[in-house]
């Protein structure tokens, strides 16, 4: 972990600044666009390893207080947090995790003050999409959604729908996996928001507009959220947006969700790095708690490495565990 924190032994090291974006966004994937990616500004010359009893936490505190970034990557794209966790340095890991949350909270607040009013996914909405063998791809072969996510959608739906006859909302149709699962619980009403014209055309071509109780709203959720009403179950899974957009939607959830309802979202936050993923799981839970929602993460073992990535520009998920969020008042 010290080696990673210092960039020791690396021909090049990197750091993220406000590294995450929307739930399907990642610094190593077009599905996860990083807000900023730049060379690390400095290196620290110090020991590459320390035993837990040799002042490890004190050294980390000193490095962080001196202004060295918590999120440096080595040549293997691993962070100090990952090395600390693997070596059993629980105190160091928690210290770095706290620093990550603190940094992202501050950067998020500053970013919201200077937020550009342009739609963050405007470029995506103008790209042509195509369905191909269980995948939804854009014109650059970035995966918008893939069939291997089906077991996850099944678990999301099962947790969101404890019984039949609910009023449900899904933001982002994609392959329709979540909506197919919603239908199994015979919802009283089923509202779907979809912003991409090619996906919307696919929905009409496959008869989703004719299913009993289904209401399709074509447009960006930001433009229609005030006309939605309230729901027993809400699921959010858009493409090409930032974490700040997820956070903005979360602020609306408190008005959209009924008091005994449940909310969830696709938790692809930093889906190729376990340390950054842990930071954003904690960050999301903290910010949801401020809005009055308690978040529980259900760990699901999974291995997307066996998925069919042929024809996909980059893998957007490499972690062994998916942390499924369930949010309730």
PDB file of C-alpha atoms in Angstrom:
ATOM      1  CA  UNK A   1       0.000   0.000   0.000  1.00  0.00           C
ATOM      2  CA  UNK A   2       2.869   2.395   0.729  1.00  0.00           C
ATOM      3  CA  UNK A   3       4.350   1.626  -2.681  1.00  0.00           C
ATOM      4  CA  UNK A   4       1.064   2.474  -4.329  1.00  0.00           C
ATOM      5  CA  UNK A   5       0.593   5.639  -2.298  1.00  0.00           C
ATOM      6  CA  UNK A   6       4.044   6.845  -3.283  1.00  0.00           C
ATOM      7  CA  UNK A   7       4.106   5.708  -6.900  1.00  0.00           C
ATOM      8  CA  UNK A   8       7.236   3.769  -5.835  1.00  0.00           C
ATOM      9  CA  UNK A   9       8.772   1.629  -8.546  1.00  0.00           C
ATOM     10  CA  UNK A  10       6.390   2.843 -11.207  1.00  0.00           C
ATOM     11  CA  UNK A  11       7.482   4.204 -14.542  1.00  0.00           C
ATOM     12  CA  UNK A  12       4.276   6.207 -14.503  1.00  0.00           C
ATOM     13  CA  UNK A  13       1.656   6.736 -11.840  1.00  0.00           C
ATOM     14  CA  UNK A  14      -1.742   8.338 -12.068  1.00  0.00           C
ATOM     15  CA  UNK A  15      -4.294   9.912  -9.821  1.00  0.00           C
ATOM     16  CA  UNK A  16      -7.992  10.558 -10.100  1.00  0.00           C
ATOM     17  CA  UNK A  17      -9.562  13.840  -9.109  1.00  0.00           C
ATOM     18  CA  UNK A  18     -13.282  13.471  -8.524  1.00  0.00           C
ATOM     19  CA  UNK A  19     -12.886  10.230 -10.368  1.00  0.00           C
ATOM     20  CA  UNK A  20     -16.406   8.968 -10.726  1.00  0.00           C
ATOM     21  CA  UNK A  21     -19.371   9.862 -12.833  1.00  0.00           C
ATOM     22  CA  UNK A  22     -22.649   8.103 -13.342  1.00  0.00           C
ATOM     23  CA  UNK A  23     -23.382   4.521 -12.193  1.00  0.00           C
ATOM     24  CA  UNK A  24     -22.352   3.172 -15.557  1.00  0.00           C
ATOM     25  CA  UNK A  25     -19.172   5.200 -15.631  1.00  0.00           C
ATOM     26  CA  UNK A  26     -15.591   4.227 -14.901  1.00  0.00           C
ATOM     27  CA  UNK A  27     -12.141   5.761 -15.349  1.00  0.00           C
ATOM     28  CA  UNK A  28     -11.077   2.771 -17.471  1.00  0.00           C
ATOM     29  CA  UNK A  29     -14.225   2.519 -19.557  1.00  0.00           C
ATOM     30  CA  UNK A  30     -16.286   4.603 -21.891  1.00  0.00           C
ATOM     31  CA  UNK A  31     -19.247   3.342 -19.923  1.00  0.00           C
ATOM     32  CA  UNK A  32     -17.725   5.159 -16.950  1.00  0.00           C
ATOM     33  CA  UNK A  33     -16.295   8.503 -18.024  1.00  0.00           C
ATOM     34  CA  UNK A  34     -13.880  10.013 -15.498  1.00  0.00           C
ATOM     35  CA  UNK A  35     -14.316  13.664 -14.639  1.00  0.00           C
ATOM     36  CA  UNK A  36     -10.553  14.156 -14.585  1.00  0.00           C
ATOM     37  CA  UNK A  37      -7.564  11.958 -15.433  1.00  0.00           C
ATOM     38  CA  UNK A  38      -4.072  13.390 -15.123  1.00  0.00           C
ATOM     39  CA  UNK A  39      -0.505  12.333 -14.200  1.00  0.00           C
ATOM     40  CA  UNK A  40       0.244  12.201 -10.489  1.00  0.00           C
ATOM     41  CA  UNK A  41       1.814  15.522  -9.450  1.00  0.00           C
ATOM     42  CA  UNK A  42       4.474  14.079  -7.159  1.00  0.00           C
ATOM     43  CA  UNK A  43       6.198  11.032  -5.708  1.00  0.00           C
ATOM     44  CA  UNK A  44       7.265  10.422  -2.146  1.00  0.00           C
ATOM     45  CA  UNK A  45      10.507   8.611  -1.459  1.00  0.00           C
ATOM     46  CA  UNK A  46       9.941   6.293   1.483  1.00  0.00           C
ATOM     47  CA  UNK A  47       9.866   2.632   2.436  1.00  0.00           C
ATOM     48  CA  UNK A  48       7.828   0.393   0.179  1.00  0.00           C
ATOM     49  CA  UNK A  49       6.325  -1.600   3.047  1.00  0.00           C
ATOM     50  CA  UNK A  50       5.743  -1.278   6.776  1.00  0.00           C
ATOM     51  CA  UNK A  51       4.393  -3.811   9.281  1.00  0.00           C
ATOM     52  CA  UNK A  52       1.116  -2.852  11.001  1.00  0.00           C
ATOM     53  CA  UNK A  53       2.925  -2.064  14.251  1.00  0.00           C
ATOM     54  CA  UNK A  54       5.486   0.297  12.713  1.00  0.00           C
ATOM     55  CA  UNK A  55       3.405   3.469  12.607  1.00  0.00           C
ATOM     56  CA  UNK A  56       1.659   2.755   9.309  1.00  0.00           C
ATOM     57  CA  UNK A  57      -1.408   4.837  10.082  1.00  0.00           C
ATOM     58  CA  UNK A  58       0.704   7.729  11.334  1.00  0.00           C
ATOM     59  CA  UNK A  59       2.728   7.700   8.119  1.00  0.00           C
ATOM     60  CA  UNK A  60      -0.398   7.685   5.988  1.00  0.00           C
ATOM     61  CA  UNK A  61      -1.793  10.595   8.010  1.00  0.00           C
ATOM     62  CA  UNK A  62       1.451  12.507   7.490  1.00  0.00           C
ATOM     63  CA  UNK A  63       1.435  11.863   3.740  1.00  0.00           C
ATOM     64  CA  UNK A  64      -2.186  12.916   3.362  1.00  0.00           C
ATOM     65  CA  UNK A  65      -1.738  16.001   5.515  1.00  0.00           C
ATOM     66  CA  UNK A  66       1.242  16.950   3.337  1.00  0.00           C
ATOM     67  CA  UNK A  67      -1.113  17.060   0.390  1.00  0.00           C
ATOM     68  CA  UNK A  68      -0.311  13.784  -1.352  1.00  0.00           C
ATOM     69  CA  UNK A  69      -3.346  12.300  -3.134  1.00  0.00           C
ATOM     70  CA  UNK A  70      -5.077   9.247  -1.693  1.00  0.00           C
ATOM     71  CA  UNK A  71      -5.990   7.935  -5.144  1.00  0.00           C
ATOM     72  CA  UNK A  72      -2.655   7.371  -6.908  1.00  0.00           C
ATOM     73  CA  UNK A  73      -2.518   4.339  -9.177  1.00  0.00           C
ATOM     74  CA  UNK A  74       0.575   2.269  -9.838  1.00  0.00           C
ATOM     75  CA  UNK A  75       1.456   0.576 -13.139  1.00  0.00           C
ATOM     76  CA  UNK A  76      -0.996  -2.226 -12.328  1.00  0.00           C
ATOM     77  CA  UNK A  77      -3.756   0.355 -11.785  1.00  0.00           C
ATOM     78  CA  UNK A  78      -3.937  -0.527  -8.093  1.00  0.00           C
ATOM     79  CA  UNK A  79      -4.336   1.950  -5.276  1.00  0.00           C
ATOM     80  CA  UNK A  80      -2.877   2.210  -1.805  1.00  0.00           C
ATOM     81  CA  UNK A  81      -6.291   1.254  -0.465  1.00  0.00           C
ATOM     82  CA  UNK A  82      -6.248  -2.038  -2.339  1.00  0.00           C
ATOM     83  CA  UNK A  83      -2.767  -2.886  -1.077  1.00  0.00           C
ATOM     84  CA  UNK A  84      -3.747  -1.970   2.482  1.00  0.00           C
ATOM     85  CA  UNK A  85      -6.854  -4.165   2.352  1.00  0.00           C
ATOM     86  CA  UNK A  86      -4.947  -7.109   0.880  1.00  0.00           C
ATOM     87  CA  UNK A  87      -2.257  -6.816   3.578  1.00  0.00           C
ATOM     88  CA  UNK A  88      -4.767  -6.653   6.418  1.00  0.00           C
ATOM     89  CA  UNK A  89      -4.086  -3.012   7.310  1.00  0.00           C
ATOM     90  CA  UNK A  90      -7.685  -2.301   8.331  1.00  0.00           C
ATOM     91  CA  UNK A  91      -6.853   1.027   9.979  1.00  0.00           C
ATOM     92  CA  UNK A  92      -4.955   2.293   6.951  1.00  0.00           C
ATOM     93  CA  UNK A  93      -7.721   1.126   4.621  1.00  0.00           C
ATOM     94  CA  UNK A  94     -10.389   2.946   6.637  1.00  0.00           C
ATOM     95  CA  UNK A  95      -8.246   6.091   6.793  1.00  0.00           C
ATOM     96  CA  UNK A  96      -7.872   6.126   3.011  1.00  0.00           C
ATOM     97  CA  UNK A  97     -11.552   5.330   2.542  1.00  0.00           C
ATOM     98  CA  UNK A  98     -12.512   8.242   4.783  1.00  0.00           C
ATOM     99  CA  UNK A  99     -10.138  10.521   2.891  1.00  0.00           C
ATOM    100  CA  UNK A 100     -11.705   9.468  -0.388  1.00  0.00           C
ATOM    101  CA  UNK A 101     -15.215  10.225   0.862  1.00  0.00           C
ATOM    102  CA  UNK A 102     -14.126  13.554   2.329  1.00  0.00           C
ATOM    103  CA  UNK A 103     -12.413  14.587  -0.895  1.00  0.00           C
ATOM    104  CA  UNK A 104     -15.308  13.591  -3.108  1.00  0.00           C
ATOM    105  CA  UNK A 105     -17.840  15.357  -0.881  1.00  0.00           C
ATOM    106  CA  UNK A 106     -15.846  18.579  -1.151  1.00  0.00           C
ATOM    107  CA  UNK A 107     -15.191  18.247  -4.872  1.00  0.00           C
ATOM    108  CA  UNK A 108     -18.820  17.363  -5.479  1.00  0.00           C
ATOM    109  CA  UNK A 109     -19.994  20.471  -3.656  1.00  0.00           C
ATOM    110  CA  UNK A 110     -17.595  22.659  -5.622  1.00  0.00           C
ATOM    111  CA  UNK A 111     -18.592  20.970  -8.869  1.00  0.00           C
ATOM    112  CA  UNK A 112     -22.289  21.592  -8.248  1.00  0.00           C
ATOM    113  CA  UNK A 113     -21.624  25.279  -7.761  1.00  0.00           C
ATOM    114  CA  UNK A 114     -19.958  25.459 -11.174  1.00  0.00           C
ATOM    115  CA  UNK A 115     -22.193  22.917 -12.918  1.00  0.00           C
ATOM    116  CA  UNK A 116     -22.647  23.310 -16.646  1.00  0.00           C
ATOM    117  CA  UNK A 117     -26.350  23.387 -17.500  1.00  0.00           C
ATOM    118  CA  UNK A 118     -25.813  21.385 -20.707  1.00  0.00           C
ATOM    119  CA  UNK A 119     -27.087  17.809 -20.668  1.00  0.00           C
ATOM    120  CA  UNK A 120     -24.163  15.570 -19.625  1.00  0.00           C
ATOM    121  CA  UNK A 121     -25.311  12.779 -21.936  1.00  0.00           C
ATOM    122  CA  UNK A 122     -26.135  14.977 -24.944  1.00  0.00           C
ATOM    123  CA  UNK A 123     -23.449  13.295 -27.060  1.00  0.00           C
ATOM    124  CA  UNK A 124     -24.756   9.831 -26.171  1.00  0.00           C
ATOM    125  CA  UNK A 125     -28.322  10.768 -27.047  1.00  0.00           C
ATOM    126  CA  UNK A 126     -27.181  11.802 -30.519  1.00  0.00           C
ATOM    127  CA  UNK A 127     -25.260   8.571 -31.192  1.00  0.00           C
ATOM    128  CA  UNK A 128     -26.813   5.702 -33.080  1.00  0.00           C
ATOM    129  CA  UNK A 129     -27.405   2.585 -31.003  1.00  0.00           C
ATOM    130  CA  UNK A 130     -27.867  -1.003 -32.112  1.00  0.00           C
ATOM    131  CA  UNK A 131     -28.974  -4.234 -30.471  1.00  0.00           C
ATOM    132  CA  UNK A 132     -26.631  -7.143 -31.072  1.00  0.00           C
ATOM    133  CA  UNK A 133     -26.747 -10.628 -29.498  1.00  0.00           C
ATOM    134  CA  UNK A 134     -27.769  -9.641 -26.014  1.00  0.00           C
ATOM    135  CA  UNK A 135     -25.972  -6.305 -26.052  1.00  0.00           C
ATOM    136  CA  UNK A 136     -26.940  -2.692 -26.580  1.00  0.00           C
ATOM    137  CA  UNK A 137     -23.998  -0.841 -28.157  1.00  0.00           C
ATOM    138  CA  UNK A 138     -23.394   2.689 -29.332  1.00  0.00           C
ATOM    139  CA  UNK A 139     -21.684   3.698 -32.572  1.00  0.00           C
ATOM    140  CA  UNK A 140     -18.239   3.304 -30.957  1.00  0.00           C
ATOM    141  CA  UNK A 141     -19.151  -0.153 -29.602  1.00  0.00           C
ATOM    142  CA  UNK A 142     -19.368   1.076 -26.042  1.00  0.00           C
ATOM    143  CA  UNK A 143     -21.747  -1.204 -24.166  1.00  0.00           C
ATOM    144  CA  UNK A 144     -24.822   0.618 -22.904  1.00  0.00           C
ATOM    145  CA  UNK A 145     -26.152  -2.613 -21.364  1.00  0.00           C
ATOM    146  CA  UNK A 146     -25.331  -6.317 -21.630  1.00  0.00           C
ATOM    147  CA  UNK A 147     -27.203  -9.542 -21.067  1.00  0.00           C
ATOM    148  CA  UNK A 148     -24.953 -10.767 -18.255  1.00  0.00           C
ATOM    149  CA  UNK A 149     -26.667  -8.196 -16.032  1.00  0.00           C
ATOM    150  CA  UNK A 150     -29.894 -10.230 -16.002  1.00  0.00           C
ATOM    151  CA  UNK A 151     -29.225 -11.965 -12.637  1.00  0.00           C
ATOM    152  CA  UNK A 152     -28.612  -8.556 -11.105  1.00  0.00           C
ATOM    153  CA  UNK A 153     -31.888  -7.194 -12.474  1.00  0.00           C
ATOM    154  CA  UNK A 154     -33.674 -10.245 -11.061  1.00  0.00           C
ATOM    155  CA  UNK A 155     -32.302  -9.488  -7.602  1.00  0.00           C
ATOM    156  CA  UNK A 156     -33.092  -5.778  -7.886  1.00  0.00           C
ATOM    157  CA  UNK A 157     -36.690  -6.531  -8.834  1.00  0.00           C
ATOM    158  CA  UNK A 158     -37.109  -9.120  -6.076  1.00  0.00           C
ATOM    159  CA  UNK A 159     -35.982  -6.647  -3.420  1.00  0.00           C
ATOM    160  CA  UNK A 160     -38.016  -3.767  -4.824  1.00  0.00           C
ATOM    161  CA  UNK A 161     -41.222  -5.792  -5.254  1.00  0.00           C
ATOM    162  CA  UNK A 162     -42.126  -7.697  -2.077  1.00  0.00           C
ATOM    163  CA  UNK A 163     -45.613  -8.291  -3.469  1.00  0.00           C
ATOM    164  CA  UNK A 164     -47.675  -7.938  -6.638  1.00  0.00           C
ATOM    165  CA  UNK A 165     -49.831  -4.976  -7.606  1.00  0.00           C
ATOM    166  CA  UNK A 166     -47.347  -2.169  -6.959  1.00  0.00           C
ATOM    167  CA  UNK A 167     -46.807   1.082  -8.840  1.00  0.00           C
ATOM    168  CA  UNK A 168     -43.278   0.871 -10.231  1.00  0.00           C
ATOM    169  CA  UNK A 169     -40.890   3.223 -12.049  1.00  0.00           C
ATOM    170  CA  UNK A 170     -37.805   2.422 -14.131  1.00  0.00           C
ATOM    171  CA  UNK A 171     -35.531   5.186 -15.410  1.00  0.00           C
ATOM    172  CA  UNK A 172     -33.589   3.860 -18.416  1.00  0.00           C
ATOM    173  CA  UNK A 173     -34.880   0.913 -20.496  1.00  0.00           C
ATOM    174  CA  UNK A 174     -31.688  -0.359 -22.167  1.00  0.00           C
ATOM    175  CA  UNK A 175     -32.212  -4.036 -22.974  1.00  0.00           C
ATOM    176  CA  UNK A 176     -35.444  -4.042 -20.998  1.00  0.00           C
ATOM    177  CA  UNK A 177     -34.096  -6.558 -18.482  1.00  0.00           C
ATOM    178  CA  UNK A 178     -35.351  -4.683 -15.440  1.00  0.00           C
ATOM    179  CA  UNK A 179     -38.731  -4.048 -17.000  1.00  0.00           C
ATOM    180  CA  UNK A 180     -39.141  -7.719 -17.887  1.00  0.00           C
ATOM    181  CA  UNK A 181     -38.461  -8.552 -14.239  1.00  0.00           C
ATOM    182  CA  UNK A 182     -40.855  -5.861 -13.014  1.00  0.00           C
ATOM    183  CA  UNK A 183     -43.597  -7.413 -15.159  1.00  0.00           C
ATOM    184  CA  UNK A 184     -43.244 -10.731 -13.342  1.00  0.00           C
ATOM    185  CA  UNK A 185     -44.621  -9.010 -10.232  1.00  0.00           C
ATOM    186  CA  UNK A 186     -47.802  -7.911 -12.042  1.00  0.00           C
ATOM    187  CA  UNK A 187     -47.510  -4.200 -11.251  1.00  0.00           C
ATOM    188  CA  UNK A 188     -50.646  -2.088 -11.081  1.00  0.00           C
ATOM    189  CA  UNK A 189     -48.823   0.586 -13.073  1.00  0.00           C
ATOM    190  CA  UNK A 190     -45.417   0.428 -14.733  1.00  0.00           C
ATOM    191  CA  UNK A 191     -43.797   3.700 -15.792  1.00  0.00           C
ATOM    192  CA  UNK A 192     -40.657   3.701 -17.958  1.00  0.00           C
ATOM    193  CA  UNK A 193     -38.593   6.780 -18.774  1.00  0.00           C
ATOM    194  CA  UNK A 194     -36.319   6.475 -21.807  1.00  0.00           C
ATOM    195  CA  UNK A 195     -34.362   9.307 -23.388  1.00  0.00           C
ATOM    196  CA  UNK A 196     -32.648   7.717 -26.400  1.00  0.00           C
ATOM    197  CA  UNK A 197     -34.675   7.755 -29.642  1.00  0.00           C
ATOM    198  CA  UNK A 198     -33.301   4.421 -30.875  1.00  0.00           C
ATOM    199  CA  UNK A 199     -34.209   2.666 -27.631  1.00  0.00           C
ATOM    200  CA  UNK A 200     -37.620   4.311 -27.637  1.00  0.00           C
ATOM    201  CA  UNK A 201     -38.205   3.113 -31.212  1.00  0.00           C
ATOM    202  CA  UNK A 202     -37.167  -0.402 -30.149  1.00  0.00           C
ATOM    203  CA  UNK A 203     -39.660  -0.295 -27.284  1.00  0.00           C
ATOM    204  CA  UNK A 204     -42.477   0.624 -29.635  1.00  0.00           C
ATOM    205  CA  UNK A 205     -41.417  -1.998 -32.180  1.00  0.00           C
ATOM    206  CA  UNK A 206     -41.483  -4.705 -29.508  1.00  0.00           C
ATOM    207  CA  UNK A 207     -44.888  -3.681 -28.167  1.00  0.00           C
ATOM    208  CA  UNK A 208     -44.000  -2.284 -24.772  1.00  0.00           C
ATOM    209  CA  UNK A 209     -46.448   0.574 -25.269  1.00  0.00           C
ATOM    210  CA  UNK A 210     -49.295  -1.948 -25.599  1.00  0.00           C
ATOM    211  CA  UNK A 211     -48.630  -3.875 -22.387  1.00  0.00           C
ATOM    212  CA  UNK A 212     -51.321  -3.435 -19.714  1.00  0.00           C
ATOM    213  CA  UNK A 213     -50.473  -0.749 -17.202  1.00  0.00           C
ATOM    214  CA  UNK A 214     -47.274   0.355 -18.982  1.00  0.00           C
ATOM    215  CA  UNK A 215     -46.693   4.074 -19.490  1.00  0.00           C
ATOM    216  CA  UNK A 216     -43.659   5.089 -21.556  1.00  0.00           C
ATOM    217  CA  UNK A 217     -42.341   8.610 -21.135  1.00  0.00           C
ATOM    218  CA  UNK A 218     -39.919   9.580 -23.889  1.00  0.00           C
ATOM    219  CA  UNK A 219     -37.427  12.166 -22.699  1.00  0.00           C
ATOM    220  CA  UNK A 220     -34.701  12.928 -20.194  1.00  0.00           C
ATOM    221  CA  UNK A 221     -35.756  12.285 -16.617  1.00  0.00           C
ATOM    222  CA  UNK A 222     -34.666  15.822 -15.716  1.00  0.00           C
ATOM    223  CA  UNK A 223     -37.360  17.171 -18.032  1.00  0.00           C
ATOM    224  CA  UNK A 224     -40.233  14.963 -16.872  1.00  0.00           C
ATOM    225  CA  UNK A 225     -39.579  14.251 -13.195  1.00  0.00           C
ATOM    226  CA  UNK A 226     -42.136  16.775 -11.992  1.00  0.00           C
ATOM    227  CA  UNK A 227     -45.008  14.986 -13.792  1.00  0.00           C
ATOM    228  CA  UNK A 228     -44.400  11.469 -12.513  1.00  0.00           C
ATOM    229  CA  UNK A 229     -46.469  11.050  -9.338  1.00  0.00           C
ATOM    230  CA  UNK A 230     -45.434   8.623  -6.583  1.00  0.00           C
ATOM    231  CA  UNK A 231     -44.346   4.984  -6.603  1.00  0.00           C
ATOM    232  CA  UNK A 232     -43.864   1.909  -4.450  1.00  0.00           C
ATOM    233  CA  UNK A 233     -40.688   0.898  -6.263  1.00  0.00           C
ATOM    234  CA  UNK A 234     -38.142   3.000  -8.173  1.00  0.00           C
ATOM    235  CA  UNK A 235     -35.117   1.839 -10.145  1.00  0.00           C
ATOM    236  CA  UNK A 236     -32.565   4.149 -11.789  1.00  0.00           C
ATOM    237  CA  UNK A 237     -30.137   3.065 -14.517  1.00  0.00           C
ATOM    238  CA  UNK A 238     -29.166   5.696 -17.071  1.00  0.00           C
ATOM    239  CA  UNK A 239     -26.179   5.931 -19.387  1.00  0.00           C
ATOM    240  CA  UNK A 240     -23.669   8.708 -19.996  1.00  0.00           C
ATOM    241  CA  UNK A 241     -24.430  10.689 -16.864  1.00  0.00           C
ATOM    242  CA  UNK A 242     -22.268  11.578 -13.865  1.00  0.00           C
ATOM    243  CA  UNK A 243     -22.487  10.654 -10.212  1.00  0.00           C
ATOM    244  CA  UNK A 244     -23.791  14.172  -9.648  1.00  0.00           C
ATOM    245  CA  UNK A 245     -26.734  13.338 -11.891  1.00  0.00           C
ATOM    246  CA  UNK A 246     -27.489  10.235  -9.833  1.00  0.00           C
ATOM    247  CA  UNK A 247     -27.266  12.406  -6.722  1.00  0.00           C
ATOM    248  CA  UNK A 248     -29.646  14.927  -8.291  1.00  0.00           C
ATOM    249  CA  UNK A 249     -32.132  12.166  -9.032  1.00  0.00           C
ATOM    250  CA  UNK A 250     -31.774  10.937  -5.450  1.00  0.00           C
ATOM    251  CA  UNK A 251     -32.960  14.352  -4.292  1.00  0.00           C
ATOM    252  CA  UNK A 252     -36.165  13.784  -6.262  1.00  0.00           C
ATOM    253  CA  UNK A 253     -36.633  10.273  -4.884  1.00  0.00           C
ATOM    254  CA  UNK A 254     -37.750  11.656  -1.522  1.00  0.00           C
ATOM    255  CA  UNK A 255     -40.789  13.138  -3.323  1.00  0.00           C
ATOM    256  CA  UNK A 256     -41.353  10.216  -5.715  1.00  0.00           C
ATOM    257  CA  UNK A 257     -41.103   7.321  -3.256  1.00  0.00           C
ATOM    258  CA  UNK A 258     -44.010   6.368  -1.018  1.00  0.00           C
ATOM    259  CA  UNK A 259     -43.288   6.077   2.684  1.00  0.00           C
ATOM    260  CA  UNK A 260     -43.205   2.267   2.647  1.00  0.00           C
ATOM    261  CA  UNK A 261     -41.563   2.016  -0.801  1.00  0.00           C
ATOM    262  CA  UNK A 262     -38.088   0.980  -1.946  1.00  0.00           C
ATOM    263  CA  UNK A 263     -35.540   2.586  -4.250  1.00  0.00           C
ATOM    264  CA  UNK A 264     -32.482   1.145  -5.977  1.00  0.00           C
ATOM    265  CA  UNK A 265     -30.016   1.977  -8.731  1.00  0.00           C
ATOM    266  CA  UNK A 266     -27.500   0.160 -10.899  1.00  0.00           C
ATOM    267  CA  UNK A 267     -24.393   0.180  -8.724  1.00  0.00           C
ATOM    268  CA  UNK A 268     -21.704   0.179 -11.378  1.00  0.00           C
ATOM    269  CA  UNK A 269     -19.907   2.951  -9.491  1.00  0.00           C
ATOM    270  CA  UNK A 270     -16.197   2.548 -10.319  1.00  0.00           C
ATOM    271  CA  UNK A 271     -16.854  -0.991 -11.462  1.00  0.00           C
ATOM    272  CA  UNK A 272     -13.234  -1.789 -12.328  1.00  0.00           C
ATOM    273  CA  UNK A 273     -11.580  -0.752  -9.053  1.00  0.00           C
ATOM    274  CA  UNK A 274     -12.643  -2.160  -5.685  1.00  0.00           C
ATOM    275  CA  UNK A 275     -11.265   0.739  -3.637  1.00  0.00           C
ATOM    276  CA  UNK A 276     -12.971   3.477  -5.651  1.00  0.00           C
ATOM    277  CA  UNK A 277     -16.119   1.349  -5.682  1.00  0.00           C
ATOM    278  CA  UNK A 278     -16.040   1.179  -1.864  1.00  0.00           C
ATOM    279  CA  UNK A 279     -15.624   4.954  -1.655  1.00  0.00           C
ATOM    280  CA  UNK A 280     -18.660   5.613  -3.809  1.00  0.00           C
ATOM    281  CA  UNK A 281     -20.807   3.020  -2.069  1.00  0.00           C
ATOM    282  CA  UNK A 282     -20.089   4.841   1.194  1.00  0.00           C
ATOM    283  CA  UNK A 283     -20.470   8.273  -0.385  1.00  0.00           C
ATOM    284  CA  UNK A 284     -23.841   7.410  -1.907  1.00  0.00           C
ATOM    285  CA  UNK A 285     -25.101   6.016   1.406  1.00  0.00           C
ATOM    286  CA  UNK A 286     -23.946   9.114   3.280  1.00  0.00           C
ATOM    287  CA  UNK A 287     -25.640  11.500   0.874  1.00  0.00           C
ATOM    288  CA  UNK A 288     -28.828   9.423   0.743  1.00  0.00           C
ATOM    289  CA  UNK A 289     -28.933   9.448   4.553  1.00  0.00           C
ATOM    290  CA  UNK A 290     -28.850  13.254   4.460  1.00  0.00           C
ATOM    291  CA  UNK A 291     -31.948  13.057   2.263  1.00  0.00           C
ATOM    292  CA  UNK A 292     -33.712  10.765   4.737  1.00  0.00           C
ATOM    293  CA  UNK A 293     -33.067   7.427   3.030  1.00  0.00           C
ATOM    294  CA  UNK A 294     -31.247   4.524   4.678  1.00  0.00           C
ATOM    295  CA  UNK A 295     -29.206   2.351   2.310  1.00  0.00           C
ATOM    296  CA  UNK A 296     -28.482  -1.342   2.684  1.00  0.00           C
ATOM    297  CA  UNK A 297     -26.023  -3.072   0.349  1.00  0.00           C
ATOM    298  CA  UNK A 298     -26.593  -6.727  -0.445  1.00  0.00           C
ATOM    299  CA  UNK A 299     -23.332  -8.308  -1.698  1.00  0.00           C
ATOM    300  CA  UNK A 300     -23.801 -10.574  -4.718  1.00  0.00           C
ATOM    301  CA  UNK A 301     -20.968 -12.774  -5.908  1.00  0.00           C
ATOM    302  CA  UNK A 302     -20.438 -12.461  -9.615  1.00  0.00           C
ATOM    303  CA  UNK A 303     -17.810 -12.823 -12.302  1.00  0.00           C
ATOM    304  CA  UNK A 304     -18.365 -10.795 -15.436  1.00  0.00           C
ATOM    305  CA  UNK A 305     -15.042 -11.979 -16.901  1.00  0.00           C
ATOM    306  CA  UNK A 306     -16.879 -14.938 -18.416  1.00  0.00           C
ATOM    307  CA  UNK A 307     -19.354 -12.676 -20.172  1.00  0.00           C
ATOM    308  CA  UNK A 308     -19.268 -12.283 -23.920  1.00  0.00           C
ATOM    309  CA  UNK A 309     -17.198  -9.127 -24.354  1.00  0.00           C
ATOM    310  CA  UNK A 310     -16.589  -9.752 -28.056  1.00  0.00           C
ATOM    311  CA  UNK A 311     -17.276  -6.608 -30.030  1.00  0.00           C
ATOM    312  CA  UNK A 312     -17.342  -4.423 -26.898  1.00  0.00           C
ATOM    313  CA  UNK A 313     -14.784  -1.630 -26.760  1.00  0.00           C
ATOM    314  CA  UNK A 314     -13.961  -2.051 -23.058  1.00  0.00           C
ATOM    315  CA  UNK A 315     -15.070  -4.056 -20.062  1.00  0.00           C
ATOM    316  CA  UNK A 316     -16.999  -1.842 -17.669  1.00  0.00           C
ATOM    317  CA  UNK A 317     -17.172  -4.336 -14.804  1.00  0.00           C
ATOM    318  CA  UNK A 318     -14.335  -6.477 -13.401  1.00  0.00           C
ATOM    319  CA  UNK A 319     -15.160  -6.765  -9.686  1.00  0.00           C
ATOM    320  CA  UNK A 320     -16.031 -10.039  -7.967  1.00  0.00           C
ATOM    321  CA  UNK A 321     -18.845  -8.599  -5.860  1.00  0.00           C
ATOM    322  CA  UNK A 322     -21.817  -6.466  -6.837  1.00  0.00           C
ATOM    323  CA  UNK A 323     -23.184  -4.395  -3.953  1.00  0.00           C
ATOM    324  CA  UNK A 324     -26.900  -4.110  -4.587  1.00  0.00           C
ATOM    325  CA  UNK A 325     -28.368  -1.009  -2.913  1.00  0.00           C
ATOM    326  CA  UNK A 326     -31.818  -0.943  -1.352  1.00  0.00           C
ATOM    327  CA  UNK A 327     -32.927   2.443  -0.030  1.00  0.00           C
ATOM    328  CA  UNK A 328     -35.896   3.067   2.241  1.00  0.00           C
ATOM    329  CA  UNK A 329     -37.189   5.819   4.508  1.00  0.00           C
TER     330      UNK A 329
END
